[in-house]
Amino acid sequence: MSKKAAQKAAKKAEKELRQAAALAAAAAEEEEIDPLADKYGDTKLEDLQSKAVTGRKWTEISELGTDLEGSTVLVRGRVHSKRAKGKMAFLVLRETIHTVQCVVSMENVGSKQFVKYASLLSKESVVDVTGNVSNPRNPVSGTTQPVEIQVTELHCISRSTNELPLLLEDAARSDQDIEKAAKEGIQYARVLQDTRLNNRVLDLRIPANQAIFTVQSEISSLFHDFLRANKFRQIHTPKLIAGASEGGSAVFKLQYANDQPACLAQSPQLHKQMAICGDFRRVFEIGPVFRAEKSFTHRHLCEFIGLDFEMEIKEHYFEIIDLIGKLFIYVFNELNKNCKKELETINSQYPFEPLQYLDETLVLAFAEGIQMLKEAGFETDPLGDLDTETERRLGLLVKERYKTDFYILHRYPLAVRPFYTMPAVDDPKYSNSFDVFIRGEEIISGAQRVHDKDLLLKRIEECNIDPNAIGLQNYINSFSYGAPPHGGIGVGLERVAMLFCNLDNIRKVSLFPRDPNRLAP
Amino acid sequence: MSKKAAQKAAKKAEKELRQAAALAAAAAEEEEIDPLADKYGDTKLEDLQSKAVTGRKWTEISELGTDLEGSTVLVRGRVHSKRAKGKMAFLVLRETIHTVQCVVSMENVGSKQFVKYASLLSKESVVDVTGNVSNPRNPVSGTTQPVEIQVTELHCISRSTNELPLLLEDAARSDQDIEKAAKEGIQYARVLQDTRLNNRVLDLRIPANQAIFTVQSEISSLFHDFLRANKFRQIHTPKLIAGASEGGSAVFKLQYANDQPACLAQSPQLHKQMAICGDFRRVFEIGPVFRAEKSFTHRHLCEFIGLDFEMEIKEHYFEIIDLIGKLFIYVFNELNKNCKKELETINSQYPFEPLQYLDETLVLAFAEGIQMLKEAGFETDPLGDLDTETERRLGLLVKERYKTDFYILHRYPLAVRPFYTMPAVDDPKYSNSFDVFIRGEEIISGAQRVHDKDLLLKRIEECNIDPNAIGLQNYINSFSYGAPPHGGIGVGLERVAMLFCNLDNIRKVSLFPRDPNRLAP
């Protein structure tokens, strides 16, 4: 054990000793047996082990409204905050983003020890509270519910340690509030990203995070609902594959059974196209995508959720672009409608302008984008890719001219797209591909794919890819038995969530993010 | 190159030569220029490269009904079968499970070469057909649509090779039909499972497979819909983790960035519980699960789709069991309603009895199950696990007595459940856990979990697991900050689909199955 670790252990032991002493003192004080002792106290574990179905009904904190005034309720929640004042204790109970004040008063409970028990509860402990719903004389600041509970029973069902690695009130404070307080001479602790992620279970409890993951859940549900209503089937392609799906070095390798080398799929690209060759016509997938990224940007993860679809087209990739426009406008409209409260909650910690988008999605040609940049004084290679900075610049120009944060740029140079991209019919330097942007950042890549085997083999050769690579052969062969023209897209779920709310880091929208340095928790 | 490979290559070259000669002969015949040549022929690739938006409308084959009689339609489909008869060619076009006959007659097209072109099309090629919808004089046997098309234009947009590794009519034939024909002296080719899976893209096109994957897609959508309506949030837990999630040897290992050792998650167990500790209250996940299985059973895969949920409970794991009953009865009812045609299609190739289930799901105690087995003459260790054979026996006994293929067995012995399972309150030899069965096979494992950190550490020790194992520490720490009682389940999507339709092998319901010998296609 290192000296530092030993010191830490000693300090911890000391602290535990102090706590034990305090508890013993409290116990001693309680030795005079309280006739009301069954009304409060810690619930025994055995009473939480499915001992009986009692028929008791719990009321959700979110449901505590003035209509319940005068009734007795049983509520489960976390101790969000507490304060004692004379012969009273005030607990604020929390359930996700909802909070309610619970009043433990001598007047109601008739036991000093009861009040003390309440005031000694550690923050974040889970408690069951029984009490009467009442109208607070003065509105309770910092709670979401319009009523309070006059407590008659209080049982802690799961104690939190007092040693929280971060305080929720600190983690929930906006930068603006921290800076404002600093000007008034108050120094609030700023919870750094690594501290948050190392203690993600606590960090997830703050209102903004609760809201972010409701929004994220809603995005994938809306993606699902829209595509299902449009006759797409949900598929699940294998993540364990014989060769890299997108080529390049950013691939995780592993040993499969019988020592076969295997890779983790970098996208469902090859298999979703094979599903199209298998007559699935329209498919979508929501699943993890693995990239052995080496960079630490605000927008890259080693594992993220891909929202993919692939569809037959009749004659033009505009059929795909048309569907994307409808899909995302549906997603945005529904988010604004269904997640009003959540978006407000996110906004109060991480202020953002609502996403601006048009009823008819703006579609620009890549060359037009290059021209706009040029006119604004930014020369870019007309046959090169756009880097992140240039994409952002173009986003600003587009926003200025067209009043939209959401647009599609199509007809990219062929050289910057993967081998399976269909070249443009009139100019082989371009391709039938597109990117979709929110607030100047790319969220989607899509294209018409090569469905002709001869052209596919030609493109593979031109891109210096080995057509005999394991995994690629099966894909190539899929086009031997008649293949309809088709195309599709891949979206990063986290990017959509991040950019809809204009958050500054993709780790904020990943439940347990994975980057080159982070494989835990 | 091996001798065998060389022979094969030579044979292939010969065949190609023959084909080329045939084509040349056909071309020579056509040299006298056909004034109707623009009405038929192969569409050039450039015309499929998003050349123009023409405004043409395609009609789905499934929509071809008698209401369209007399109208001209444009249809895209595959050449399912063809026959020539005098100056006529008959093509059956297919679109997923729908088929329609197209008649190419001299009378309609006025060109001998046109009829010949049609009759020479290879099976599985994709064609665009224009023609008039008419009522066939006699019902067309072997097609699904009640009308036929009198062809006026015919263009092949993607040719299939003539060398199909399997014939769809063979792959689509039921065992019963093969045996019946054998009795009449007809020997049909039986397409073996490996041939199917090696050529999955073709195999997927047969009606039964089209139907199976519509049913599978529907199951995950219904799971999603029900849980979303019940306030569950969809989460995505990391698949790249620092240590095995379920312990044991069946784990895939890989090198993460910076040479950190990593595993592929064997279940979302630890992280979905951590989401509960993060106040998510009710979560579900639909995602891949990785098991480095070494066995080759009809019910194990190395990668499958887990349908997982986890929820807070108030006092009893019956709250979870109650929800499972409602969830699956919803899924079964909706499947029977929404997938009527698909279930018939599956049934015609793989005959099965419809699933029998009760309005109120049967819940039996494990000890009752043991007793039923004993009474039927099968002695089993009352504190051991049930093996697959015993589970099936019990399924038959349950079916006989209770008339249901779907039931829940709860209160399993603690010794056969994972460390995170909550022991029973009255007898530590048992646990608050359960399995769910369809047709005598386990599809779900579930339980109340240990939410108390001290008990968790005790259970980890009792199970001889190292509490310092990477990955486990973060999980254990999650219970330090107050944790509500909770529980949940994990279901294999493929198992549900397989057993609902009483299919004999899980590979039938996995799009591109992965087992120890199969990493492709």
Tab-separated table of N, CA and C in Angstrom, chain A residues 326-448:
chain	number	residue	atom	x	y	z
A	326	LYS	N	-38.624	14.294	-44.380
A	326	LYS	CA	-39.882	14.009	-43.674
A	326	LYS	C	-39.616	13.388	-42.305
A	327	LEU	N	-38.661	12.436	-42.279
A	327	LEU	CA	-38.333	11.743	-41.035
A	327	LEU	C	-37.872	12.721	-39.962
A	328	PHE	N	-36.931	13.585	-40.319
A	328	PHE	CA	-36.358	14.444	-39.282
A	328	PHE	C	-37.298	15.578	-38.876
A	329	ILE	N	-38.081	16.043	-39.809
A	329	ILE	CA	-39.047	17.066	-39.416
A	329	ILE	C	-40.081	16.454	-38.463
A	330	TYR	N	-40.429	15.204	-38.717
A	330	TYR	CA	-41.305	14.487	-37.783
A	330	TYR	C	-40.638	14.377	-36.407
A	331	VAL	N	-39.365	13.947	-36.405
A	331	VAL	CA	-38.650	13.794	-35.131
A	331	VAL	C	-38.584	15.134	-34.386
A	332	PHE	N	-38.196	16.187	-35.087
A	332	PHE	CA	-38.047	17.494	-34.437
A	332	PHE	C	-39.391	17.994	-33.898
A	333	ASN	N	-40.423	17.906	-34.735
A	333	ASN	CA	-41.745	18.387	-34.298
A	333	ASN	C	-42.225	17.625	-33.060
A	334	GLU	N	-42.087	16.309	-33.098
A	334	GLU	CA	-42.563	15.499	-31.972
A	334	GLU	C	-41.743	15.766	-30.711
A	335	LEU	N	-40.433	15.932	-30.881
A	335	LEU	CA	-39.583	16.247	-29.729
A	335	LEU	C	-40.039	17.545	-29.077
A	336	ASN	N	-40.240	18.559	-29.919
A	336	ASN	CA	-40.661	19.854	-29.366
A	336	ASN	C	-42.000	19.745	-28.656
A	337	LYS	N	-42.831	18.843	-29.148
A	337	LYS	CA	-44.172	18.679	-28.578
A	337	LYS	C	-44.135	17.791	-27.337
A	338	ASN	N	-43.503	16.618	-27.449
A	338	ASN	CA	-43.553	15.618	-26.359
A	338	ASN	C	-42.563	15.890	-25.237
A	339	CYS	N	-41.494	16.611	-25.531
A	339	CYS	CA	-40.420	16.775	-24.546
A	339	CYS	C	-40.262	18.229	-24.137
A	340	LYS	N	-41.358	18.952	-24.123
A	340	LYS	CA	-41.321	20.368	-23.782
A	340	LYS	C	-40.618	20.593	-22.440
A	341	LYS	N	-41.081	19.872	-21.430
A	341	LYS	CA	-40.546	20.039	-20.093
A	341	LYS	C	-39.068	19.649	-20.038
A	342	GLU	N	-38.726	18.539	-20.706
A	342	GLU	CA	-37.341	18.076	-20.700
A	342	GLU	C	-36.424	19.102	-21.386
A	343	LEU	N	-36.892	19.665	-22.498
A	343	LEU	CA	-36.061	20.645	-23.214
A	343	LEU	C	-35.863	21.898	-22.362
A	344	GLU	N	-36.894	22.274	-21.633
A	344	GLU	CA	-36.747	23.413	-20.709
A	344	GLU	C	-35.719	23.093	-19.630
A	345	THR	N	-35.797	21.856	-19.118
A	345	THR	CA	-34.867	21.431	-18.062
A	345	THR	C	-33.427	21.472	-18.560
A	346	ILE	N	-33.203	20.951	-19.765
A	346	ILE	CA	-31.852	20.978	-20.338
A	346	ILE	C	-31.413	22.432	-20.524
A	347	ASN	N	-32.332	23.223	-21.045
A	347	ASN	CA	-32.043	24.623	-21.315
A	347	ASN	C	-31.632	25.390	-20.057
A	348	SER	N	-32.202	25.005	-18.933
A	348	SER	CA	-31.903	25.789	-17.732
A	348	SER	C	-30.491	25.501	-17.221
A	349	GLN	N	-29.932	24.307	-17.556
A	349	GLN	CA	-28.527	24.092	-17.192
A	349	GLN	C	-27.585	24.403	-18.353
A	350	TYR	N	-28.004	24.041	-19.549
A	350	TYR	CA	-27.168	24.262	-20.728
A	350	TYR	C	-27.966	25.081	-21.740
A	351	PRO	N	-27.972	26.392	-21.596
A	351	PRO	CA	-28.852	27.219	-22.439
A	351	PRO	C	-28.583	27.017	-23.934
A	352	PHE	N	-29.632	26.900	-24.706
A	352	PHE	CA	-29.475	26.765	-26.161
A	352	PHE	C	-30.660	27.396	-26.882
A	353	GLU	N	-30.385	27.822	-28.112
A	353	GLU	CA	-31.447	28.323	-28.988
A	353	GLU	C	-32.192	27.129	-29.568
A	354	PRO	N	-33.525	27.166	-29.593
A	354	PRO	CA	-34.256	26.056	-30.214
A	354	PRO	C	-33.803	25.870	-31.658
A	355	LEU	N	-33.806	24.621	-32.092
A	355	LEU	CA	-33.391	24.315	-33.461
A	355	LEU	C	-34.327	24.981	-34.459
A	356	GLN	N	-33.710	25.672	-35.417
A	356	GLN	CA	-34.490	26.320	-36.472
A	356	GLN	C	-34.486	25.405	-37.702
A	357	TYR	N	-35.653	25.091	-38.223
A	357	TYR	CA	-35.707	24.233	-39.423
A	357	TYR	C	-36.915	24.590	-40.275
A	358	LEU	N	-36.806	24.260	-41.547
A	358	LEU	CA	-37.849	24.634	-42.504
A	358	LEU	C	-38.861	23.509	-42.681
A	359	ASP	N	-40.071	23.855	-43.123
A	359	ASP	CA	-41.072	22.818	-43.389
A	359	ASP	C	-40.619	21.924	-44.533
A	360	GLU	N	-39.943	22.557	-45.495
A	360	GLU	CA	-39.404	21.824	-46.643
A	360	GLU	C	-37.892	21.875	-46.482
A	361	THR	N	-37.257	20.726	-46.240
A	361	THR	CA	-35.830	20.722	-45.917
A	361	THR	C	-34.978	21.284	-47.061
A	362	LEU	N	-34.054	22.145	-46.710
A	362	LEU	CA	-33.151	22.742	-47.691
A	362	LEU	C	-32.152	21.702	-48.196
A	363	VAL	N	-32.048	21.581	-49.524
A	363	VAL	CA	-31.085	20.663	-50.133
A	363	VAL	C	-30.183	21.469	-51.061
A	364	LEU	N	-28.894	21.478	-50.759
A	364	LEU	CA	-27.925	22.214	-51.575
A	364	LEU	C	-26.936	21.253	-52.211
A	365	ALA	N	-26.454	21.605	-53.401
A	365	ALA	CA	-25.395	20.799	-54.003
A	365	ALA	C	-24.075	21.148	-53.334
A	366	PHE	N	-23.201	20.165	-53.235
A	366	PHE	CA	-21.866	20.362	-52.662
A	366	PHE	C	-21.174	21.555	-53.329
A	367	ALA	N	-21.274	21.613	-54.656
A	367	ALA	CA	-20.615	22.700	-55.390
A	367	ALA	C	-21.182	24.068	-54.993
A	368	GLU	N	-22.473	24.104	-54.723
A	368	GLU	CA	-23.072	25.360	-54.249
A	368	GLU	C	-22.467	25.765	-52.908
A	369	GLY	N	-22.276	24.745	-52.043
A	369	GLY	CA	-21.658	25.004	-50.736
A	369	GLY	C	-20.269	25.581	-50.895
A	370	ILE	N	-19.485	24.956	-51.801
A	370	ILE	CA	-18.122	25.433	-52.066
A	370	ILE	C	-18.165	26.893	-52.544
A	371	GLN	N	-19.142	27.183	-53.416
A	371	GLN	CA	-19.294	28.525	-53.965
A	371	GLN	C	-19.634	29.539	-52.854
A	372	MET	N	-20.556	29.138	-51.975
A	372	MET	CA	-20.927	30.024	-50.856
A	372	MET	C	-19.710	30.327	-49.984
A	373	LEU	N	-18.918	29.286	-49.737
A	373	LEU	CA	-17.710	29.474	-48.931
A	373	LEU	C	-16.742	30.417	-49.635
A	374	LYS	N	-16.606	30.205	-50.934
A	374	LYS	CA	-15.694	31.020	-51.722
A	374	LYS	C	-16.106	32.494	-51.665
A	375	GLU	N	-17.401	32.709	-51.871
A	375	GLU	CA	-17.903	34.082	-51.835
A	375	GLU	C	-17.669	34.746	-50.485
A	376	ALA	N	-17.643	33.907	-49.439
A	376	ALA	CA	-17.410	34.455	-48.093
A	376	ALA	C	-15.923	34.526	-47.766
A	377	GLY	N	-15.090	34.177	-48.777
A	377	GLY	CA	-13.650	34.326	-48.580
A	377	GLY	C	-12.934	33.074	-48.108
A	378	PHE	N	-13.630	31.910	-48.124
A	378	PHE	CA	-12.979	30.669	-47.704
A	378	PHE	C	-12.795	29.760	-48.913
A	379	GLU	N	-11.563	29.719	-49.437
A	379	GLU	CA	-11.283	28.855	-50.584
A	379	GLU	C	-11.146	27.419	-50.090
A	380	THR	N	-11.840	26.486	-50.756
A	380	THR	CA	-11.754	25.071	-50.378
A	380	THR	C	-11.589	24.252	-51.636
A	381	ASP	N	-10.872	23.139	-51.527
A	381	ASP	CA	-10.709	22.220	-52.656
A	381	ASP	C	-12.095	21.733	-53.094
A	382	PRO	N	-12.484	22.039	-54.337
A	382	PRO	CA	-13.829	21.656	-54.773
A	382	PRO	C	-14.004	20.154	-54.903
A	383	LEU	N	-12.916	19.392	-54.880
A	383	LEU	CA	-13.039	17.926	-54.959
A	383	LEU	C	-12.513	17.256	-53.691
A	384	GLY	N	-12.348	18.046	-52.654
A	384	GLY	CA	-11.906	17.489	-51.370
A	384	GLY	C	-13.073	17.403	-50.410
A	385	ASP	N	-12.802	16.904	-49.210
A	385	ASP	CA	-13.845	16.816	-48.200
A	385	ASP	C	-13.863	18.129	-47.411
A	386	LEU	N	-14.925	18.354	-46.676
A	386	LEU	CA	-14.968	19.530	-45.815
A	386	LEU	C	-14.474	19.128	-44.433
A	387	ASP	N	-13.575	19.898	-43.852
A	387	ASP	CA	-13.196	19.572	-42.475
A	387	ASP	C	-14.226	20.181	-41.517
A	388	THR	N	-14.127	19.785	-40.257
A	388	THR	CA	-15.127	20.179	-39.268
A	388	THR	C	-15.306	21.696	-39.208
A	389	GLU	N	-14.171	22.392	-39.287
A	389	GLU	CA	-14.207	23.849	-39.193
A	389	GLU	C	-14.943	24.454	-40.399
A	390	THR	N	-14.669	23.937	-41.572
A	390	THR	CA	-15.303	24.438	-42.792
A	390	THR	C	-16.802	24.119	-42.784
A	391	GLU	N	-17.132	22.920	-42.303
A	391	GLU	CA	-18.546	22.544	-42.188
A	391	GLU	C	-19.284	23.551	-41.299
A	392	ARG	N	-18.645	23.937	-40.223
A	392	ARG	CA	-19.279	24.868	-39.288
A	392	ARG	C	-19.467	26.241	-39.947
A	393	ARG	N	-18.420	26.661	-40.665
A	393	ARG	CA	-18.506	27.937	-41.385
A	393	ARG	C	-19.668	27.935	-42.360
A	394	LEU	N	-19.744	26.824	-43.120
A	394	LEU	CA	-20.810	26.723	-44.109
A	394	LEU	C	-22.174	26.741	-43.411
A	395	GLY	N	-22.240	26.077	-42.271
A	395	GLY	CA	-23.485	26.073	-41.494
A	395	GLY	C	-23.935	27.478	-41.151
A	396	LEU	N	-22.976	28.321	-40.782
A	396	LEU	CA	-23.306	29.709	-40.432
A	396	LEU	C	-23.809	30.468	-41.647
A	397	LEU	N	-23.128	30.250	-42.787
A	397	LEU	CA	-23.546	30.933	-44.019
A	397	LEU	C	-24.957	30.500	-44.423
A	398	VAL	N	-25.206	29.187	-44.300
A	398	VAL	CA	-26.521	28.656	-44.655
A	398	VAL	C	-27.594	29.228	-43.722
A	399	LYS	N	-27.271	29.260	-42.451
A	399	LYS	CA	-28.224	29.781	-41.468
A	399	LYS	C	-28.577	31.232	-41.787
A	400	GLU	N	-27.552	31.994	-42.127
A	400	GLU	CA	-27.735	33.405	-42.425
A	400	GLU	C	-28.644	33.580	-43.647
A	401	ARG	N	-28.347	32.806	-44.693
A	401	ARG	CA	-29.091	32.994	-45.933
A	401	ARG	C	-30.454	32.318	-45.928
A	402	TYR	N	-30.531	31.110	-45.346
A	402	TYR	CA	-31.762	30.329	-45.485
A	402	TYR	C	-32.554	30.167	-44.175
A	403	LYS	N	-32.019	30.681	-43.081
A	403	LYS	CA	-32.706	30.615	-41.780
A	403	LYS	C	-33.014	29.177	-41.357
A	404	THR	N	-32.025	28.322	-41.500
A	404	THR	CA	-32.238	26.948	-41.028
A	404	THR	C	-30.956	26.372	-40.434
A	405	ASP	N	-31.121	25.598	-39.345
A	405	ASP	CA	-30.003	24.880	-38.731
A	405	ASP	C	-29.890	23.471	-39.289
A	406	PHE	N	-30.840	23.088	-40.138
A	406	PHE	CA	-30.916	21.703	-40.622
A	406	PHE	C	-30.958	21.714	-42.134
A	407	TYR	N	-29.969	21.147	-42.770
A	407	TYR	CA	-29.982	21.105	-44.230
A	407	TYR	C	-29.170	19.928	-44.749
A	408	ILE	N	-29.330	19.680	-46.022
A	408	ILE	CA	-28.684	18.534	-46.676
A	408	ILE	C	-27.774	19.036	-47.794
A	409	LEU	N	-26.561	18.492	-47.838
A	409	LEU	CA	-25.602	18.839	-48.879
A	409	LEU	C	-25.380	17.575	-49.704
A	410	HIS	N	-25.666	17.646	-51.012
A	410	HIS	CA	-25.569	16.418	-51.802
A	410	HIS	C	-24.569	16.557	-52.943
A	411	ARG	N	-24.313	15.384	-53.588
A	411	ARG	CA	-23.403	15.342	-54.725
A	411	ARG	C	-21.978	15.675	-54.287
A	412	TYR	N	-21.487	14.866	-53.340
A	412	TYR	CA	-20.112	15.016	-52.860
A	412	TYR	C	-19.129	14.485	-53.902
A	413	PRO	N	-17.905	14.955	-53.854
A	413	PRO	CA	-16.877	14.381	-54.725
A	413	PRO	C	-16.763	12.873	-54.446
A	414	LEU	N	-16.601	12.094	-55.502
A	414	LEU	CA	-16.524	10.637	-55.349
A	414	LEU	C	-15.318	10.229	-54.510
A	415	ALA	N	-14.220	10.955	-54.674
A	415	ALA	CA	-12.960	10.555	-54.037
A	415	ALA	C	-13.044	10.528	-52.513
A	416	VAL	N	-13.978	11.269	-51.933
A	416	VAL	CA	-14.031	11.331	-50.466
A	416	VAL	C	-15.125	10.420	-49.901
A	417	ARG	N	-15.695	9.572	-50.749
A	417	ARG	CA	-16.763	8.679	-50.276
A	417	ARG	C	-16.318	7.224	-50.370
A	418	PRO	N	-16.959	6.341	-49.579
A	418	PRO	CA	-16.548	4.929	-49.589
A	418	PRO	C	-16.811	4.243	-50.938
A	419	PHE	N	-16.162	3.106	-51.117
A	419	PHE	CA	-16.196	2.395	-52.409
A	419	PHE	C	-17.604	2.020	-52.859
A	420	TYR	N	-18.522	1.845	-51.913
A	420	TYR	CA	-19.863	1.368	-52.279
A	420	TYR	C	-20.806	2.496	-52.712
A	421	THR	N	-20.253	3.708	-52.852
A	421	THR	CA	-21.065	4.858	-53.248
A	421	THR	C	-21.251	4.913	-54.759
A	422	MET	N	-22.459	5.159	-55.222
A	422	MET	CA	-22.730	5.235	-56.657
A	422	MET	C	-22.160	6.535	-57.229
A	423	PRO	N	-21.325	6.420	-58.279
A	423	PRO	CA	-20.811	7.645	-58.922
A	423	PRO	C	-21.958	8.415	-59.583
A	424	ALA	N	-21.764	9.712	-59.746
A	424	ALA	CA	-22.775	10.510	-60.443
A	424	ALA	C	-22.803	10.102	-61.903
A	425	VAL	N	-23.962	10.202	-62.514
A	425	VAL	CA	-24.124	9.696	-63.869
A	425	VAL	C	-23.438	10.590	-64.899
A	426	ASP	N	-23.379	11.887	-64.616
A	426	ASP	CA	-22.891	12.830	-65.628
A	426	ASP	C	-21.443	13.225	-65.433
A	427	ASP	N	-20.873	12.889	-64.270
A	427	ASP	CA	-19.503	13.312	-63.992
A	427	ASP	C	-18.913	12.392	-62.926
A	428	PRO	N	-18.007	11.494	-63.348
A	428	PRO	CA	-17.505	10.489	-62.387
A	428	PRO	C	-16.660	11.088	-61.267
A	429	LYS	N	-16.413	12.399	-61.310
A	429	LYS	CA	-15.695	13.016	-60.194
A	429	LYS	C	-16.643	13.228	-59.008
A	430	TYR	N	-17.954	13.166	-59.283
A	430	TYR	CA	-18.940	13.365	-58.210
A	430	TYR	C	-19.678	12.069	-57.912
A	431	SER	N	-20.494	12.098	-56.893
A	431	SER	CA	-21.188	10.870	-56.478
A	431	SER	C	-22.622	11.183	-56.049
A	432	ASN	N	-23.435	10.128	-56.033
A	432	ASN	CA	-24.838	10.273	-55.624
A	432	ASN	C	-24.950	10.159	-54.099
A	433	SER	N	-24.266	11.040	-53.421
A	433	SER	CA	-24.173	10.940	-51.963
A	433	SER	C	-24.526	12.271	-51.321
A	434	PHE	N	-24.647	12.241	-50.025
A	434	PHE	CA	-25.029	13.465	-49.314
A	434	PHE	C	-24.672	13.356	-47.840
A	435	ASP	N	-24.543	14.501	-47.206
A	435	ASP	CA	-24.414	14.575	-45.758
A	435	ASP	C	-25.550	15.445	-45.247
A	436	VAL	N	-25.936	15.214	-44.013
A	436	VAL	CA	-26.984	16.029	-43.400
A	436	VAL	C	-26.379	16.731	-42.193
A	437	PHE	N	-26.731	17.988	-42.034
A	437	PHE	CA	-26.112	18.806	-40.986
A	437	PHE	C	-27.142	19.374	-40.013
A	438	ILE	N	-26.746	19.409	-38.752
A	438	ILE	CA	-27.486	20.183	-37.752
A	438	ILE	C	-26.504	21.165	-37.140
A	439	ARG	N	-26.853	22.415	-37.119
A	439	ARG	CA	-26.020	23.481	-36.550
A	439	ARG	C	-24.578	23.388	-37.060
A	440	GLY	N	-24.438	23.095	-38.357
A	440	GLY	CA	-23.105	23.074	-38.961
A	440	GLY	C	-22.290	21.824	-38.679
A	441	GLU	N	-22.885	20.836	-37.996
A	441	GLU	CA	-22.140	19.594	-37.776
A	441	GLU	C	-22.833	18.442	-38.475
A	442	GLU	N	-22.033	17.584	-39.074
A	442	GLU	CA	-22.567	16.451	-39.806
A	442	GLU	C	-23.182	15.442	-38.836
A	443	ILE	N	-24.422	15.023	-39.129
A	443	ILE	CA	-25.022	13.947	-38.320
A	443	ILE	C	-25.266	12.688	-39.146
A	444	ILE	N	-25.385	12.858	-40.445
A	444	ILE	CA	-25.761	11.738	-41.303
A	444	ILE	C	-24.862	11.704	-42.527
A	445	SER	N	-24.498	10.485	-42.924
A	445	SER	CA	-23.908	10.269	-44.228
A	445	SER	C	-24.822	9.317	-44.971
A	446	GLY	N	-25.039	9.588	-46.236
A	446	GLY	CA	-25.915	8.706	-46.996
A	446	GLY	C	-25.592	8.738	-48.463
A	447	ALA	N	-26.163	7.812	-49.208
A	447	ALA	CA	-25.890	7.741	-50.640
A	447	ALA	C	-26.739	6.687	-51.322
A	448	GLN	N	-26.817	6.840	-52.641
A	448	GLN	CA	-27.196	5.691	-53.453
A	448	GLN	C	-25.981	4.770	-53.469
